[in-house]
Structures are given as C-alpha cells and as structure tokens.
PDB file of C-alpha atoms in Angstrom:
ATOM      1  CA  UNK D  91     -41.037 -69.067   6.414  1.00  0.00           C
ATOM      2  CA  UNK D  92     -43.012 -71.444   4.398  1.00  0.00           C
ATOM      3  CA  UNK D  93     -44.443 -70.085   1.072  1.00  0.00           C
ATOM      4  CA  UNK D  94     -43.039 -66.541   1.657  1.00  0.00           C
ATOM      5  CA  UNK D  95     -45.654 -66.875   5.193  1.00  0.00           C
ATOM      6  CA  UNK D  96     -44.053 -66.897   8.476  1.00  0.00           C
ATOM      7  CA  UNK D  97     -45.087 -70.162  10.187  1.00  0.00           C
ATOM      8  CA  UNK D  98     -46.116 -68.742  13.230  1.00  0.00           C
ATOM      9  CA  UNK D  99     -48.875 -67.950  11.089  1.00  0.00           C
ATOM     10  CA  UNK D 100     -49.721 -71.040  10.338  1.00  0.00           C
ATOM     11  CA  UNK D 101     -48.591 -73.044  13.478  1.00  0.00           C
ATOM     12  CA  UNK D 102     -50.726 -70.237  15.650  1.00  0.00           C
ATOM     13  CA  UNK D 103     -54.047 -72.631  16.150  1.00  0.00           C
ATOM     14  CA  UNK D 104     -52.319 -75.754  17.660  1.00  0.00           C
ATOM     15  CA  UNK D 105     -51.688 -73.996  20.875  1.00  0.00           C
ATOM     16  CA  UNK D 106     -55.407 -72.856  20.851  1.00  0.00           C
ATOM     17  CA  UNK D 107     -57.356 -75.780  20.121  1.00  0.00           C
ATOM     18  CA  UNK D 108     -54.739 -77.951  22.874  1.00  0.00           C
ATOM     19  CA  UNK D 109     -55.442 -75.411  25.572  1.00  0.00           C
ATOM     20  CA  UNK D 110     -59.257 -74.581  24.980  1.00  0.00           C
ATOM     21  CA  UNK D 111     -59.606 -78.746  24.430  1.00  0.00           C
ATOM     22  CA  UNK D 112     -57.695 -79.400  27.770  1.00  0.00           C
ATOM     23  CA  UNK D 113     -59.346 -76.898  30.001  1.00  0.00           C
ATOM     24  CA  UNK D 114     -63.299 -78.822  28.760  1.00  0.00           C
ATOM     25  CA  UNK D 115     -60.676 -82.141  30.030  1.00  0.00           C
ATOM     26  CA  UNK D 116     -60.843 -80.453  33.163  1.00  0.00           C
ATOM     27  CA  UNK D 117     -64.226 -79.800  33.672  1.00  0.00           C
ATOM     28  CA  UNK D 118     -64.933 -83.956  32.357  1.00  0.00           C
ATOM     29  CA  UNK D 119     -62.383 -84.601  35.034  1.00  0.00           C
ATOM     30  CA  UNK D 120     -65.423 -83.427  37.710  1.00  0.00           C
ATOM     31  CA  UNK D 121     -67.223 -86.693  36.686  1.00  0.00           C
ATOM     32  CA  UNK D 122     -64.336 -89.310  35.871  1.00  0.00           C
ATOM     33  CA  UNK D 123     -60.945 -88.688  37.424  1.00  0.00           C
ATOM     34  CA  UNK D 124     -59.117 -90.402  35.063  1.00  0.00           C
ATOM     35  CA  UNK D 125     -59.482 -87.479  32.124  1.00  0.00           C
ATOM     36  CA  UNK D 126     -56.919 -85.213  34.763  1.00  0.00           C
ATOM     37  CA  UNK D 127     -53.910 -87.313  33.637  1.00  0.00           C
ATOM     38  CA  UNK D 128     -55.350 -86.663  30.001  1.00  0.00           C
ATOM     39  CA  UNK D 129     -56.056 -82.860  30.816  1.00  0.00           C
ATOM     40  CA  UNK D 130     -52.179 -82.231  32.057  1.00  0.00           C
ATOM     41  CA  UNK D 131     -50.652 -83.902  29.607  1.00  0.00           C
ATOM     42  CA  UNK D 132     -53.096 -81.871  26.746  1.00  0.00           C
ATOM     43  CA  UNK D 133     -52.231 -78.589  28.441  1.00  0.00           C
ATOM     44  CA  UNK D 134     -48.418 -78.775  28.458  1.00  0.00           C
ATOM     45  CA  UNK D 135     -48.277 -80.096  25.504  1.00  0.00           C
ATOM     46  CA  UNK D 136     -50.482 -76.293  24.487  1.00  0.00           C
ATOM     47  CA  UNK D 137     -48.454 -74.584  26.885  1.00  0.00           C
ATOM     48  CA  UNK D 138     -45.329 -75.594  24.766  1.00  0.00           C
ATOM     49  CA  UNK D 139     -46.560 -75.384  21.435  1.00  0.00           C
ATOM     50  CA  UNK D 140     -48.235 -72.285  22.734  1.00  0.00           C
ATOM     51  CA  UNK D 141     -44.245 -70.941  24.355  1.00  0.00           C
ATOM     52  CA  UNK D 142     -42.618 -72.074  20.909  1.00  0.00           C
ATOM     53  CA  UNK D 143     -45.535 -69.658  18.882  1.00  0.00           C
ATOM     54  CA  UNK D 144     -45.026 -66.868  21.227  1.00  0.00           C
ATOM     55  CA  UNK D 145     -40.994 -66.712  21.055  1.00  0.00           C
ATOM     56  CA  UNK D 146     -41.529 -66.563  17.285  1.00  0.00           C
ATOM     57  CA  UNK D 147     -43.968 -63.951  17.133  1.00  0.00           C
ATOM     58  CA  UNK D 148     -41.232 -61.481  16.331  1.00  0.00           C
ATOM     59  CA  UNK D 149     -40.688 -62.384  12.692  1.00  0.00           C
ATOM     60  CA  UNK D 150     -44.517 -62.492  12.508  1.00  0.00           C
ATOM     61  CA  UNK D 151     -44.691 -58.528  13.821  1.00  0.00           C
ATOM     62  CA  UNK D 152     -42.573 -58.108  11.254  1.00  0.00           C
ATOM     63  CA  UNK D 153     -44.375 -59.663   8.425  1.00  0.00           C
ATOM     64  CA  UNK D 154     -47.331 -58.044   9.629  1.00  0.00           C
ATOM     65  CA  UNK D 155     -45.892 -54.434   9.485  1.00  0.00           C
ATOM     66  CA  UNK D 156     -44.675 -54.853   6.121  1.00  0.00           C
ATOM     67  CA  UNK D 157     -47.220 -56.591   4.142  1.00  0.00           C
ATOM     68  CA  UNK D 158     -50.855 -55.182   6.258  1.00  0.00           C
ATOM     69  CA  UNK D 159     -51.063 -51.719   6.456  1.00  0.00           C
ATOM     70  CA  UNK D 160     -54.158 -51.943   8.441  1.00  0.00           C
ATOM     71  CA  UNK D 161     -52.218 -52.711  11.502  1.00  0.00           C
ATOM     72  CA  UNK D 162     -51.043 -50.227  13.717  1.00  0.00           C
ATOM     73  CA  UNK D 163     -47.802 -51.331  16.468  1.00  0.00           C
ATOM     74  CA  UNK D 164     -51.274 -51.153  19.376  1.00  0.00           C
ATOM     75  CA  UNK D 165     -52.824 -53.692  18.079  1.00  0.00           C
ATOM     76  CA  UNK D 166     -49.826 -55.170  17.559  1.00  0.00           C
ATOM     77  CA  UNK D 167     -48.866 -54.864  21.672  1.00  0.00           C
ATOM     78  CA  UNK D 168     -52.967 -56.037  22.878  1.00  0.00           C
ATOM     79  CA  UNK D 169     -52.662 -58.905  20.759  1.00  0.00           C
ATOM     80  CA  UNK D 170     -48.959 -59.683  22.698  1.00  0.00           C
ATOM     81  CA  UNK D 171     -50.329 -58.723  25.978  1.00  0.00           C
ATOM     82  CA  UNK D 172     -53.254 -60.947  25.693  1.00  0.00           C
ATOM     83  CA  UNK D 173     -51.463 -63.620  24.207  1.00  0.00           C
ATOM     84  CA  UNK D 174     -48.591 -63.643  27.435  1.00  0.00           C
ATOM     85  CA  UNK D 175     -51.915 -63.194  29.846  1.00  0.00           C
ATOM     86  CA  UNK D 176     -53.002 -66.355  28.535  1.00  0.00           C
ATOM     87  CA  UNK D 177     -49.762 -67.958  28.671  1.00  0.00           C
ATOM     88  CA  UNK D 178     -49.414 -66.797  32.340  1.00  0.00           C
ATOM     89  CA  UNK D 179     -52.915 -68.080  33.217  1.00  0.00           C
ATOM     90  CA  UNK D 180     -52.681 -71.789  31.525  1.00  0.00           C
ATOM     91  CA  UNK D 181     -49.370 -72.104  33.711  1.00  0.00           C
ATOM     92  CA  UNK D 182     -50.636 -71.567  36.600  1.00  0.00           C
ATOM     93  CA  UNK D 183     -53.436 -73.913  35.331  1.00  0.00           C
ATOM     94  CA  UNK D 184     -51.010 -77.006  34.897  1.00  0.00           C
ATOM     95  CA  UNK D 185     -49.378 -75.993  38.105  1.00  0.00           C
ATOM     96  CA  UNK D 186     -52.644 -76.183  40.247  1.00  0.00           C
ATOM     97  CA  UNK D 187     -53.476 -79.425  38.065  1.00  0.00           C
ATOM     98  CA  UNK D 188     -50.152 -81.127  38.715  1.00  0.00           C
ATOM     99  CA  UNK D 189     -51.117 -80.264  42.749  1.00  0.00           C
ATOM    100  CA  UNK D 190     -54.318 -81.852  42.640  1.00  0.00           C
ATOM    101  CA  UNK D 191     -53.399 -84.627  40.956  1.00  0.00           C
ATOM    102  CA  UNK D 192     -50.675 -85.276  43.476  1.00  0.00           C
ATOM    103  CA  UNK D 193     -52.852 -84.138  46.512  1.00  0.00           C
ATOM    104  CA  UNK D 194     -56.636 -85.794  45.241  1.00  0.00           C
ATOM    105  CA  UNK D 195     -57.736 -83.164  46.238  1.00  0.00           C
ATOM    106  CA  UNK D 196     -61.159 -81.458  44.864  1.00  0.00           C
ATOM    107  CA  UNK D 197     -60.006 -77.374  45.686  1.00  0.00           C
ATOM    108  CA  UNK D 198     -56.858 -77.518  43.117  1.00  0.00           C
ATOM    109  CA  UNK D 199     -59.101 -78.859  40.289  1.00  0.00           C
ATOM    110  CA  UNK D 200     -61.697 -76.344  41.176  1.00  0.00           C
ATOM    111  CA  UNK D 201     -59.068 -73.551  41.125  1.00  0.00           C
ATOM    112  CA  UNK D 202     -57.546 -75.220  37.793  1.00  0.00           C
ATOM    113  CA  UNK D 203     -60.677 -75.065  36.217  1.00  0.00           C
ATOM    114  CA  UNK D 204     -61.000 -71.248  37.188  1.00  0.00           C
ATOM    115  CA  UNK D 205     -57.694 -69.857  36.144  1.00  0.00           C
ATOM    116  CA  UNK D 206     -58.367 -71.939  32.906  1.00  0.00           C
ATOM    117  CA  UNK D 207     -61.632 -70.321  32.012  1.00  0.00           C
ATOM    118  CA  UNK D 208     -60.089 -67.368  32.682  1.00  0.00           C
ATOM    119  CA  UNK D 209     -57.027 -68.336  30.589  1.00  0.00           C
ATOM    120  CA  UNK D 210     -59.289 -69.071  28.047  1.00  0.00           C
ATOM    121  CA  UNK D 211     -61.247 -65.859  27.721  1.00  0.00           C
ATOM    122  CA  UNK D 212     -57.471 -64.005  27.909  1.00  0.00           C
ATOM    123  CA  UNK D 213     -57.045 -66.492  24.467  1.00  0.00           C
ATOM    124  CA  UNK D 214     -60.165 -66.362  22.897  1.00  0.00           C
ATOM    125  CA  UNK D 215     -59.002 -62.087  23.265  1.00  0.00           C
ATOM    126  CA  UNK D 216     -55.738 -62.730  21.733  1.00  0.00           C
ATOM    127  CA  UNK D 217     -57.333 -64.424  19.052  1.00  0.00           C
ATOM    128  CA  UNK D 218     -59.460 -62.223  17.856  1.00  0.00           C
ATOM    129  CA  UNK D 219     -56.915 -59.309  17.961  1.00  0.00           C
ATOM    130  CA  UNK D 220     -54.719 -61.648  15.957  1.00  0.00           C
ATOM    131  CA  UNK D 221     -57.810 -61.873  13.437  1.00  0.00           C
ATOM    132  CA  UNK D 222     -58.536 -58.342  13.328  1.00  0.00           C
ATOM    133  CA  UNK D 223     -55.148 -57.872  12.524  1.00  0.00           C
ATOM    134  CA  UNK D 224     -54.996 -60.661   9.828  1.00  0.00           C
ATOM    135  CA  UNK D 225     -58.631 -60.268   8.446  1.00  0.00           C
ATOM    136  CA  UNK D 226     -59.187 -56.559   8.543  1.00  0.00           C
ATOM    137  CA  UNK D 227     -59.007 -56.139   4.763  1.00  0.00           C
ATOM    138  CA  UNK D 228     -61.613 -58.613   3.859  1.00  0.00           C
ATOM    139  CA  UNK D 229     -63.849 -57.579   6.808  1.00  0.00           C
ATOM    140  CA  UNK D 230     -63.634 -53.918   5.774  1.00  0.00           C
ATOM    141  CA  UNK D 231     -64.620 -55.095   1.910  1.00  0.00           C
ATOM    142  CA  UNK D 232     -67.381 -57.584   3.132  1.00  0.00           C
ATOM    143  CA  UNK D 233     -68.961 -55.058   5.224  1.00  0.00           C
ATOM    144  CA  UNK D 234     -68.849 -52.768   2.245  1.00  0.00           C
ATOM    145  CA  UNK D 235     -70.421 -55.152   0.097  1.00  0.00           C
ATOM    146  CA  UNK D 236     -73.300 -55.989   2.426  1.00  0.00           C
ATOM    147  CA  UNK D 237     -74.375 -52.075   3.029  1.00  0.00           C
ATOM    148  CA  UNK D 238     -74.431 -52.186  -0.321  1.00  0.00           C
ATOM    149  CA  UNK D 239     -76.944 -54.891  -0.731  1.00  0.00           C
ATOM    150  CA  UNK D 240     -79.138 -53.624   2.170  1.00  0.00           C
ATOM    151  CA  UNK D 241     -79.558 -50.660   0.220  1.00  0.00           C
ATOM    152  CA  UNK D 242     -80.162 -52.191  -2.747  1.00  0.00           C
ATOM    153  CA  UNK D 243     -82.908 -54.549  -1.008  1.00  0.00           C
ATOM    154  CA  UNK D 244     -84.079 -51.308   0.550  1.00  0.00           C
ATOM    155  CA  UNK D 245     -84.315 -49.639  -2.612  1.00  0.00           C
ATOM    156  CA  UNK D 246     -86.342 -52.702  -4.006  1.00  0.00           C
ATOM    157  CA  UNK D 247     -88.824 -53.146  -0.947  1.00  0.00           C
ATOM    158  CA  UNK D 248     -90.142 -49.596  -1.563  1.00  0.00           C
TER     159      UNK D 248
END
C-alpha cells in the first residue's frame, strides 16, 4: 500500500508498456536482427514485472470490492482471465524468441511475432476490463454530463 492505494495499482502499466514495446521490437527485428536480443530481454523483463503484478492482484480484488461498488466479482474474474491469457501468450512468445535466436531461424520469429499480437490483444482486453473497473464512476458521470449538453445544444439549434 502506498497512500492508502494498493501498488499493484500503480505498478500495473510497467508490464504493459514492456510487453506491447517488445512485441513492435519484434516486428523491427524483420529488418535488423540485432533488435531480437533487445526484444527478449524487453519481454522478460514485462513478463516478470508482469508475474510480480499478477501474484499481487489479490490485495487489489480486495481494494476494489471494498472501496468501488460498481464492480461486480465477473468483472473481477474477465479481467483475471484475460490478464493470465496474456501472461500465457507472452511466454510462449519469449520461448519461441529464445528458439529463433538460438536456431536463426526466420519461422520462430514469425511465430513469436504471432503469439505476441495475439498476446497483445489478450492485454489490451485485460486492460480495459481493469479500466472499466477503475473508471466506471467517472465514465458513468461524464456520459451523464454530455447527454446533457446534447440536449441542451439540441434545445438551442431549434
């Protein structure tokens, strides 16, 4: 806990921006091969900080459930279920990397590159169940406030 906020909280992006950052290493990796030493090392070092975030997430559930009521134990269990479908998918990723490094071989960089885009879509998921979760206050007021000033503008244009 820092500030009465559970770090995960905080800590939750690093793990994002190291996995999403080495999967576009990959795909530079095509054109130079020297960005797939860069790309493996970027994506354990995500799939590590990204391991740490997950084994905390429990004192984060439980934050969750006591201080937003908006969020119900399912959305609780997608946002888990993406986030370990991710997890699963950016290992394999840095296995099939660590192959093709070893082999030079093109097919386990193409097949990297695959299960990382597809790791990457099972994240960008998780993510935005995690902001649904964390946001759905002020989205429900900010949607309330803009129906109110399309009617308003409606009301004004006739």
């Amino acid at each position: 806990m820092l500030g009465g906020v559970p770090l995960r909280l905080l800590l939750v992006h690093a793990p994002i921006g190291l996995l999403l950052f080495g999967t576009l290493l990959i795909l530079i990796s095509f054109k130079w091969t020297s960005f797939r030493l860069f790309a493996f090392i970027t994506l354990v070092a995500g799939l590590l900080s990204d391991a740490v975030d997950f084994l905390s997430e429990d004192r984060a559930e439980e934050y969750a459930e006591a201080n937003l009521p908006s969020v119900t134990e399912a959305m609780i269990e997608n946002h888990e279920h993406f986030a370990l479908y991710s997890l699963i998918a950016f290992s394999i990723t840095v296995v099939l990397l660590a192959i093709g490094y070893r082999a030079k071989g093109k097919l386990c960089i193409i097949l990297s590159f695959v299960v990382a885009l597809i790791g990457a879509g099972l994240l960008a998921d998780a993510g935005h169940l995690g902001g649904q979760m964390v946001y759905a206050k002020k989205l429900k007021k900010t949607s309330v406030s803009i129906k109110m000033r399309q009617t308003s503008s409606i009301f004004f244009v006739f």
